[in-house]
mmCIF file with all atom_site columns, C-alpha atoms in Angstrom:
data_model
loop_
_atom_site.group_PDB
_atom_site.id
_atom_site.type_symbol
_atom_site.label_atom_id
_atom_site.label_alt_id
_atom_site.label_comp_id
_atom_site.label_asym_id
_atom_site.label_entity_id
_atom_site.label_seq_id
_atom_site.pdbx_PDB_ins_code
_atom_site.Cartn_x
_atom_site.Cartn_y
_atom_site.Cartn_z
_atom_site.occupancy
_atom_site.B_iso_or_equiv
_atom_site.pdbx_formal_charge
_atom_site.auth_seq_id
_atom_site.auth_comp_id
_atom_site.auth_asym_id
_atom_site.auth_atom_id
_atom_site.pdbx_PDB_model_num
ATOM 1   C CA . MET A 1 1   ? -44.323 2.540   5.159   1.00 39.00 ? 1   MET A CA 1
ATOM 2   C CA . SER A 1 2   ? -41.344 0.603   4.352   1.00 42.00 ? 2   SER A CA 1
ATOM 3   C CA . PRO A 1 3   ? -38.591 2.450   3.245   1.00 48.00 ? 3   PRO A CA 1
ATOM 4   C CA . LYS A 1 4   ? -37.002 2.977   -0.493  1.00 51.00 ? 4   LYS A CA 1
ATOM 5   C CA . GLN A 1 5   ? -34.564 0.769   -1.579  1.00 50.00 ? 5   GLN A CA 1
ATOM 6   C CA . SER A 1 6   ? -31.662 2.527   -3.266  1.00 54.00 ? 6   SER A CA 1
ATOM 7   C CA . ALA A 1 7   ? -30.074 1.136   -6.772  1.00 68.00 ? 7   ALA A CA 1
ATOM 8   C CA . GLN A 1 8   ? -27.338 0.264   -5.461  1.00 86.00 ? 8   GLN A CA 1
ATOM 9   C CA . SER A 1 9   ? -24.681 -1.500  -7.459  1.00 88.00 ? 9   SER A CA 1
ATOM 10  C CA . MET A 1 10  ? -21.889 -4.080  -6.563  1.00 91.00 ? 10  MET A CA 1
ATOM 11  C CA . LYS A 1 11  ? -19.156 -5.098  -8.907  1.00 92.00 ? 11  LYS A CA 1
ATOM 12  C CA . PRO A 1 12  ? -19.480 -8.458  -10.528 1.00 93.00 ? 12  PRO A CA 1
ATOM 13  C CA . ALA A 1 13  ? -16.525 -10.037 -7.953  1.00 93.00 ? 13  ALA A CA 1
ATOM 14  C CA . THR A 1 14  ? -18.546 -9.240  -4.880  1.00 93.00 ? 14  THR A CA 1
ATOM 15  C CA . ALA A 1 15  ? -21.759 -10.579 -6.915  1.00 92.00 ? 15  ALA A CA 1
ATOM 16  C CA . ALA A 1 16  ? -19.935 -13.804 -7.854  1.00 93.00 ? 16  ALA A CA 1
ATOM 17  C CA . LYS A 1 17  ? -19.193 -13.623 -4.496  1.00 93.00 ? 17  LYS A CA 1
ATOM 18  C CA . LYS A 1 18  ? -22.690 -13.364 -2.993  1.00 92.00 ? 18  LYS A CA 1
ATOM 19  C CA . LEU A 1 19  ? -24.071 -15.938 -5.033  1.00 93.00 ? 19  LEU A CA 1
ATOM 20  C CA . GLY A 1 20  ? -20.986 -18.460 -4.319  1.00 92.00 ? 20  GLY A CA 1
ATOM 21  C CA . VAL A 1 21  ? -20.036 -18.775 -7.889  1.00 94.00 ? 21  VAL A CA 1
ATOM 22  C CA . TYR A 1 22  ? -16.664 -18.523 -9.414  1.00 94.00 ? 22  TYR A CA 1
ATOM 23  C CA . LEU A 1 23  ? -16.523 -15.364 -11.433 1.00 93.00 ? 23  LEU A CA 1
ATOM 24  C CA . PRO A 1 24  ? -14.055 -16.512 -14.378 1.00 94.00 ? 24  PRO A CA 1
ATOM 25  C CA . ALA A 1 25  ? -16.664 -19.249 -15.326 1.00 93.00 ? 25  ALA A CA 1
ATOM 26  C CA . THR A 1 26  ? -19.647 -16.664 -15.283 1.00 93.00 ? 26  THR A CA 1
ATOM 27  C CA . PRO A 1 27  ? -20.981 -15.140 -18.732 1.00 93.00 ? 27  PRO A CA 1
ATOM 28  C CA . GLU A 1 28  ? -19.049 -12.334 -19.971 1.00 93.00 ? 28  GLU A CA 1
ATOM 29  C CA . GLU A 1 29  ? -22.058 -10.236 -19.956 1.00 90.00 ? 29  GLU A CA 1
ATOM 30  C CA . PHE A 1 30  ? -22.293 -10.907 -16.093 1.00 91.00 ? 30  PHE A CA 1
ATOM 31  C CA . ARG A 1 31  ? -18.487 -10.266 -15.461 1.00 91.00 ? 31  ARG A CA 1
ATOM 32  C CA . ALA A 1 32  ? -18.895 -6.557  -17.462 1.00 91.00 ? 32  ALA A CA 1
ATOM 33  C CA . GLY A 1 33  ? -21.478 -4.705  -15.953 1.00 86.00 ? 33  GLY A CA 1
ATOM 34  C CA . THR A 1 34  ? -22.285 -4.282  -12.639 1.00 90.00 ? 34  THR A CA 1
ATOM 35  C CA . VAL A 1 35  ? -25.046 -5.736  -10.886 1.00 89.00 ? 35  VAL A CA 1
ATOM 36  C CA . THR A 1 36  ? -27.738 -4.220  -8.235  1.00 91.00 ? 36  THR A CA 1
ATOM 37  C CA . ARG A 1 37  ? -29.206 -5.375  -5.213  1.00 92.00 ? 37  ARG A CA 1
ATOM 38  C CA . ALA A 1 38  ? -32.662 -6.287  -6.899  1.00 91.00 ? 38  ALA A CA 1
ATOM 39  C CA . GLU A 1 39  ? -30.865 -7.790  -9.699  1.00 91.00 ? 39  GLU A CA 1
ATOM 40  C CA . LEU A 1 40  ? -28.670 -9.758  -6.986  1.00 91.00 ? 40  LEU A CA 1
ATOM 41  C CA . GLU A 1 41  ? -32.647 -10.551 -5.066  1.00 92.00 ? 41  GLU A CA 1
ATOM 42  C CA . GLU A 1 42  ? -33.945 -12.035 -8.830  1.00 92.00 ? 42  GLU A CA 1
ATOM 43  C CA . LEU A 1 43  ? -30.903 -13.975 -9.744  1.00 92.00 ? 43  LEU A CA 1
ATOM 44  C CA . GLU A 1 44  ? -30.977 -15.743 -6.055  1.00 92.00 ? 44  GLU A CA 1
ATOM 45  C CA . LYS A 1 45  ? -34.777 -16.102 -6.149  1.00 93.00 ? 45  LYS A CA 1
ATOM 46  C CA . HIS A 1 46  ? -34.910 -17.501 -9.789  1.00 94.00 ? 46  HIS A CA 1
ATOM 47  C CA . PRO A 1 47  ? -31.375 -18.511 -11.221 1.00 93.00 ? 47  PRO A CA 1
ATOM 48  C CA . PRO A 1 48  ? -30.663 -18.606 -15.001 1.00 94.00 ? 48  PRO A CA 1
ATOM 49  C CA . GLU A 1 49  ? -29.111 -21.791 -16.324 1.00 94.00 ? 49  GLU A CA 1
ATOM 50  C CA . TRP A 1 50  ? -25.683 -20.386 -16.605 1.00 93.00 ? 50  TRP A CA 1
ATOM 51  C CA . LEU A 1 51  ? -26.067 -19.755 -12.304 1.00 94.00 ? 51  LEU A CA 1
ATOM 52  C CA . SER A 1 52  ? -27.773 -23.289 -11.813 1.00 93.00 ? 52  SER A CA 1
ATOM 53  C CA . ASP A 1 53  ? -25.311 -25.261 -13.338 1.00 93.00 ? 53  ASP A CA 1
ATOM 54  C CA . LEU A 1 54  ? -21.976 -23.883 -11.802 1.00 93.00 ? 54  LEU A CA 1
ATOM 55  C CA . ARG A 1 55  ? -23.737 -23.918 -8.317  1.00 93.00 ? 55  ARG A CA 1
ATOM 56  C CA . ARG A 1 56  ? -24.228 -27.729 -9.405  1.00 93.00 ? 56  ARG A CA 1
ATOM 57  C CA . ASN A 1 57  ? -21.273 -28.468 -11.100 1.00 93.00 ? 57  ASN A CA 1
ATOM 58  C CA . GLY A 1 58  ? -18.646 -25.737 -10.826 1.00 90.00 ? 58  GLY A CA 1
ATOM 59  C CA . PRO A 1 59  ? -15.545 -25.040 -10.992 1.00 95.00 ? 59  PRO A CA 1
ATOM 60  C CA . HIS A 1 60  ? -16.240 -23.346 -7.336  1.00 94.00 ? 60  HIS A CA 1
ATOM 61  C CA . PRO A 1 61  ? -14.775 -20.854 -5.641  1.00 93.00 ? 61  PRO A CA 1
ATOM 62  C CA . ARG A 1 62  ? -12.440 -22.171 -2.105  1.00 92.00 ? 62  ARG A CA 1
ATOM 63  C CA . PRO A 1 63  ? -14.859 -21.026 0.408   1.00 92.00 ? 63  PRO A CA 1
ATOM 64  C CA . VAL A 1 64  ? -17.554 -23.356 -1.249  1.00 93.00 ? 64  VAL A CA 1
ATOM 65  C CA . VAL A 1 65  ? -14.890 -26.040 -1.700  1.00 94.00 ? 65  VAL A CA 1
ATOM 66  C CA . ALA A 1 66  ? -14.034 -25.707 2.030   1.00 94.00 ? 66  ALA A CA 1
ATOM 67  C CA . GLY A 1 67  ? -17.333 -25.941 3.052   1.00 92.00 ? 67  GLY A CA 1
ATOM 68  C CA . ARG A 1 68  ? -18.020 -28.932 0.760   1.00 93.00 ? 68  ARG A CA 1
ATOM 69  C CA . LEU A 1 69  ? -15.099 -30.919 2.035   1.00 94.00 ? 69  LEU A CA 1
ATOM 70  C CA . GLY A 1 70  ? -15.634 -29.765 5.981   1.00 92.00 ? 70  GLY A CA 1
ATOM 71  C CA . VAL A 1 71  ? -12.684 -27.999 5.955   1.00 93.00 ? 71  VAL A CA 1
ATOM 72  C CA . SER A 1 72  ? -10.911 -24.154 6.128   1.00 92.00 ? 72  SER A CA 1
ATOM 73  C CA . ILE A 1 73  ? -9.808  -21.913 3.222   1.00 92.00 ? 73  ILE A CA 1
ATOM 74  C CA . SER A 1 74  ? -6.189  -22.045 4.892   1.00 92.00 ? 74  SER A CA 1
ATOM 75  C CA . GLY A 1 75  ? -6.831  -26.066 5.505   1.00 92.00 ? 75  GLY A CA 1
ATOM 76  C CA . LEU A 1 76  ? -7.000  -26.399 1.640   1.00 92.00 ? 76  LEU A CA 1
ATOM 77  C CA . ALA A 1 77  ? -4.554  -23.890 1.169   1.00 92.00 ? 77  ALA A CA 1
ATOM 78  C CA . ARG A 1 78  ? -2.333  -26.506 3.637   1.00 92.00 ? 78  ARG A CA 1
ATOM 79  C CA . GLY A 1 79  ? -3.688  -29.186 1.638   1.00 91.00 ? 79  GLY A CA 1
ATOM 80  C CA . GLY A 1 80  ? -2.204  -28.344 -1.708  1.00 91.00 ? 80  GLY A CA 1
ATOM 81  C CA . ILE A 1 81  ? -5.818  -26.814 -3.235  1.00 91.00 ? 81  ILE A CA 1
ATOM 82  C CA . THR A 1 82  ? -5.246  -23.296 -4.056  1.00 90.00 ? 82  THR A CA 1
ATOM 83  C CA . GLU A 1 83  ? -7.178  -23.544 -7.340  1.00 92.00 ? 83  GLU A CA 1
ATOM 84  C CA . PRO A 1 84  ? -10.973 -23.772 -8.079  1.00 94.00 ? 84  PRO A CA 1
ATOM 85  C CA . MET A 1 85  ? -12.700 -27.586 -8.070  1.00 95.00 ? 85  MET A CA 1
ATOM 86  C CA . THR A 1 86  ? -15.233 -28.904 -9.725  1.00 95.00 ? 86  THR A CA 1
ATOM 87  C CA . THR A 1 87  ? -18.328 -31.220 -8.100  1.00 95.00 ? 87  THR A CA 1
ATOM 88  C CA . GLU A 1 88  ? -16.774 -33.956 -9.766  1.00 95.00 ? 88  GLU A CA 1
ATOM 89  C CA . GLN A 1 89  ? -13.544 -33.343 -8.357  1.00 95.00 ? 89  GLN A CA 1
ATOM 90  C CA . ILE A 1 90  ? -14.904 -32.741 -4.743  1.00 95.00 ? 90  ILE A CA 1
ATOM 91  C CA . ASP A 1 91  ? -16.755 -35.953 -5.000  1.00 95.00 ? 91  ASP A CA 1
ATOM 92  C CA . GLU A 1 92  ? -13.637 -37.294 -5.721  1.00 94.00 ? 92  GLU A CA 1
ATOM 93  C CA . LEU A 1 93  ? -11.480 -36.509 -2.591  1.00 93.00 ? 93  LEU A CA 1
ATOM 94  C CA . ARG A 1 94  ? -14.817 -36.815 -0.420  1.00 93.00 ? 94  ARG A CA 1
ATOM 95  C CA . GLN A 1 95  ? -14.763 -40.764 -1.685  1.00 94.00 ? 95  GLN A CA 1
ATOM 96  C CA . ASP A 1 96  ? -11.139 -41.473 -1.349  1.00 92.00 ? 96  ASP A CA 1
ATOM 97  C CA . PRO A 1 97  ? -10.167 -38.856 1.647   1.00 92.00 ? 97  PRO A CA 1
ATOM 98  C CA . PRO A 1 98  ? -6.376  -37.967 1.452   1.00 94.00 ? 98  PRO A CA 1
ATOM 99  C CA . GLU A 1 99  ? -4.547  -38.049 4.292   1.00 94.00 ? 99  GLU A CA 1
ATOM 100 C CA . TRP A 1 100 ? -3.813  -34.020 4.808   1.00 93.00 ? 100 TRP A CA 1
ATOM 101 C CA . LEU A 1 101 ? -7.605  -33.660 4.151   1.00 93.00 ? 101 LEU A CA 1
ATOM 102 C CA . ALA A 1 102 ? -8.611  -36.390 7.627   1.00 92.00 ? 102 ALA A CA 1
ATOM 103 C CA . ARG A 1 103 ? -6.431  -34.496 9.062   1.00 93.00 ? 103 ARG A CA 1
ATOM 104 C CA . GLU A 1 104 ? -8.334  -30.869 8.086   1.00 92.00 ? 104 GLU A CA 1
ATOM 105 C CA . ARG A 1 105 ? -11.146 -32.195 8.955   1.00 93.00 ? 105 ARG A CA 1
ATOM 106 C CA . GLU A 1 106 ? -10.267 -33.134 12.764  1.00 93.00 ? 106 GLU A CA 1
ATOM 107 C CA . VAL A 1 107 ? -8.213  -29.609 13.113  1.00 92.00 ? 107 VAL A CA 1
ATOM 108 C CA . GLN A 1 108 ? -12.119 -28.121 12.094  1.00 92.00 ? 108 GLN A CA 1
ATOM 109 C CA . ALA A 1 109 ? -13.712 -30.611 14.103  1.00 93.00 ? 109 ALA A CA 1
ATOM 110 C CA . LYS A 1 110 ? -11.643 -29.109 17.172  1.00 93.00 ? 110 LYS A CA 1
ATOM 111 C CA . VAL A 1 111 ? -12.466 -25.601 16.626  1.00 92.00 ? 111 VAL A CA 1
ATOM 112 C CA . ARG A 1 112 ? -15.507 -25.982 16.042  1.00 91.00 ? 112 ARG A CA 1
ATOM 113 C CA . ALA A 1 113 ? -15.710 -27.413 19.600  1.00 94.00 ? 113 ALA A CA 1
ATOM 114 C CA . GLU A 1 114 ? -13.308 -24.564 21.056  1.00 95.00 ? 114 GLU A CA 1
ATOM 115 C CA . GLU A 1 115 ? -15.663 -22.104 19.416  1.00 94.00 ? 115 GLU A CA 1
ATOM 116 C CA . ASP A 1 116 ? -18.521 -23.907 20.990  1.00 94.00 ? 116 ASP A CA 1
ATOM 117 C CA . ARG A 1 117 ? -17.447 -24.107 24.458  1.00 94.00 ? 117 ARG A CA 1
ATOM 118 C CA . ILE A 1 118 ? -16.302 -20.555 24.090  1.00 95.00 ? 118 ILE A CA 1
ATOM 119 C CA . ALA A 1 119 ? -19.644 -19.272 23.403  1.00 95.00 ? 119 ALA A CA 1
ATOM 120 C CA . ALA A 1 120 ? -20.832 -22.156 25.804  1.00 95.00 ? 120 ALA A CA 1
ATOM 121 C CA . GLU A 1 121 ? -18.759 -20.010 28.285  1.00 94.00 ? 121 GLU A CA 1
ATOM 122 C CA . ARG A 1 122 ? -19.750 -16.724 27.051  1.00 94.00 ? 122 ARG A CA 1
ATOM 123 C CA . ALA A 1 123 ? -23.813 -17.601 27.362  1.00 93.00 ? 123 ALA A CA 1
ATOM 124 C CA . LYS A 1 124 ? -22.947 -18.255 31.055  1.00 92.00 ? 124 LYS A CA 1
ATOM 125 C CA . ALA A 1 125 ? -21.384 -15.674 31.770  1.00 92.00 ? 125 ALA A CA 1
ATOM 126 C CA . GLN A 1 126 ? -23.772 -13.180 30.418  1.00 92.00 ? 126 GLN A CA 1
ATOM 127 C CA . ALA A 1 127 ? -26.705 -15.099 32.943  1.00 92.00 ? 127 ALA A CA 1
ATOM 128 C CA . ARG A 1 128 ? -24.568 -14.445 36.016  1.00 89.00 ? 128 ARG A CA 1
ATOM 129 C CA . GLU A 1 129 ? -24.276 -10.750 34.855  1.00 90.00 ? 129 GLU A CA 1
ATOM 130 C CA . ARG A 1 130 ? -27.962 -11.006 33.990  1.00 89.00 ? 130 ARG A CA 1
ATOM 131 C CA . ALA A 1 131 ? -28.305 -12.357 37.656  1.00 86.00 ? 131 ALA A CA 1
ATOM 132 C CA . LYS A 1 132 ? -26.709 -10.319 39.507  1.00 82.00 ? 132 LYS A CA 1
ATOM 133 C CA . ASP A 1 133 ? -28.028 -7.017  37.697  1.00 82.00 ? 133 ASP A CA 1
ATOM 134 C CA . HIS A 1 134 ? -31.433 -8.810  38.645  1.00 79.00 ? 134 HIS A CA 1
ATOM 135 C CA . ALA A 1 135 ? -30.687 -9.413  42.272  1.00 79.00 ? 135 ALA A CA 1
ATOM 136 C CA . ARG A 1 136 ? -29.612 -5.804  42.512  1.00 79.00 ? 136 ARG A CA 1
ATOM 137 C CA . ASP A 1 137 ? -32.485 -3.927  40.458  1.00 76.00 ? 137 ASP A CA 1
ATOM 138 C CA . THR A 1 138 ? -34.659 -6.240  42.905  1.00 76.00 ? 138 THR A CA 1
ATOM 139 C CA . LYS A 1 139 ? -32.830 -5.082  46.118  1.00 71.00 ? 139 LYS A CA 1
ATOM 140 C CA . ASP A 1 140 ? -32.555 -1.863  44.951  1.00 68.00 ? 140 ASP A CA 1
ATOM 141 C CA . THR A 1 141 ? -36.788 -1.155  44.237  1.00 71.00 ? 141 THR A CA 1
ATOM 142 C CA . LYS A 1 142 ? -37.310 -3.446  48.017  1.00 67.00 ? 142 LYS A CA 1
ATOM 143 C CA . ASP A 1 143 ? -35.385 -0.504  49.331  1.00 68.00 ? 143 ASP A CA 1
ATOM 144 C CA . ARG A 1 144 ? -37.063 2.019   48.053  1.00 70.00 ? 144 ARG A CA 1
ATOM 145 C CA . THR A 1 145 ? -40.299 0.460   48.280  1.00 68.00 ? 145 THR A CA 1
ATOM 146 C CA . ARG A 1 146 ? -39.087 0.044   52.303  1.00 67.00 ? 146 ARG A CA 1
ATOM 147 C CA . SER A 1 147 ? -37.767 4.002   52.663  1.00 66.00 ? 147 SER A CA 1
ATOM 148 C CA . SER A 1 148 ? -41.267 5.258   50.931  1.00 64.00 ? 148 SER A CA 1
ATOM 149 C CA . THR A 1 149 ? -43.474 3.110   53.409  1.00 62.00 ? 149 THR A CA 1
ATOM 150 C CA . GLN A 1 150 ? -41.709 4.041   56.575  1.00 62.00 ? 150 GLN A CA 1
ATOM 151 C CA . ALA A 1 151 ? -42.872 7.144   58.337  1.00 58.00 ? 151 ALA A CA 1
ATOM 152 C CA . PRO A 1 152 ? -40.863 9.976   59.106  1.00 60.00 ? 152 PRO A CA 1
ATOM 153 C CA . PRO A 1 153 ? -39.781 10.072  62.811  1.00 61.00 ? 153 PRO A CA 1
ATOM 154 C CA . GLN A 1 154 ? -42.240 12.367  65.256  1.00 63.00 ? 154 GLN A CA 1
ATOM 155 C CA . ASP A 1 155 ? -40.860 15.441  66.907  1.00 59.00 ? 155 ASP A CA 1
ATOM 156 C CA . ASP A 1 156 ? -42.077 15.417  70.375  1.00 59.00 ? 156 ASP A CA 1
ATOM 157 C CA . ALA A 1 157 ? -43.007 18.553  71.984  1.00 59.00 ? 157 ALA A CA 1
ATOM 158 C CA . GLU A 1 158 ? -39.722 20.454  72.022  1.00 61.00 ? 158 GLU A CA 1
ATOM 159 C CA . GLY A 1 159 ? -39.164 19.953  69.159  1.00 57.00 ? 159 GLY A CA 1
ATOM 160 C CA . GLY A 1 160 ? -36.553 16.922  69.091  1.00 58.00 ? 160 GLY A CA 1
ATOM 161 C CA . PRO A 1 161 ? -37.215 13.083  67.575  1.00 59.00 ? 161 PRO A CA 1
ATOM 162 C CA . GLN A 1 162 ? -38.964 11.514  69.903  1.00 60.00 ? 162 GLN A CA 1
ATOM 163 C CA . GLU A 1 163 ? -37.144 8.007   71.152  1.00 58.00 ? 163 GLU A CA 1
ATOM 164 C CA . SER A 1 164 ? -39.421 5.091   71.364  1.00 51.00 ? 164 SER A CA 1
#
């Protein structure tokens, strides 16, 4: 039995963000109303022509521009890019990258390398922790098994424990 989906709605700005499009470039009817989750899903599965055109040609919001250029949103701002860009403008920057773009790509590459290093370090620490837990659990199991299989000491005829 699957849970019934609610008809929750979202503001057009939220829907545009989820669709990766620049809200002011969307049609008026999209900006004027609300979008339900079902409608958003339908737009993602079967995009209308206006959505396909926006995704293909822009103008694109800064997160999309940053992703296409391989830099962070902050890197765009440091490079003086504060407005949405069209695909053509992005392609021009890619073909003849200015100094700031090359520098920001290097910064982004270093950030990603550091994130990868930290993730690998965390994975190693988690593996060590799991190994410790496993060793402790194994030792506890062996101790319990050993204590349950050992015979209790026998009393001698005088009521005290026998000496071997």
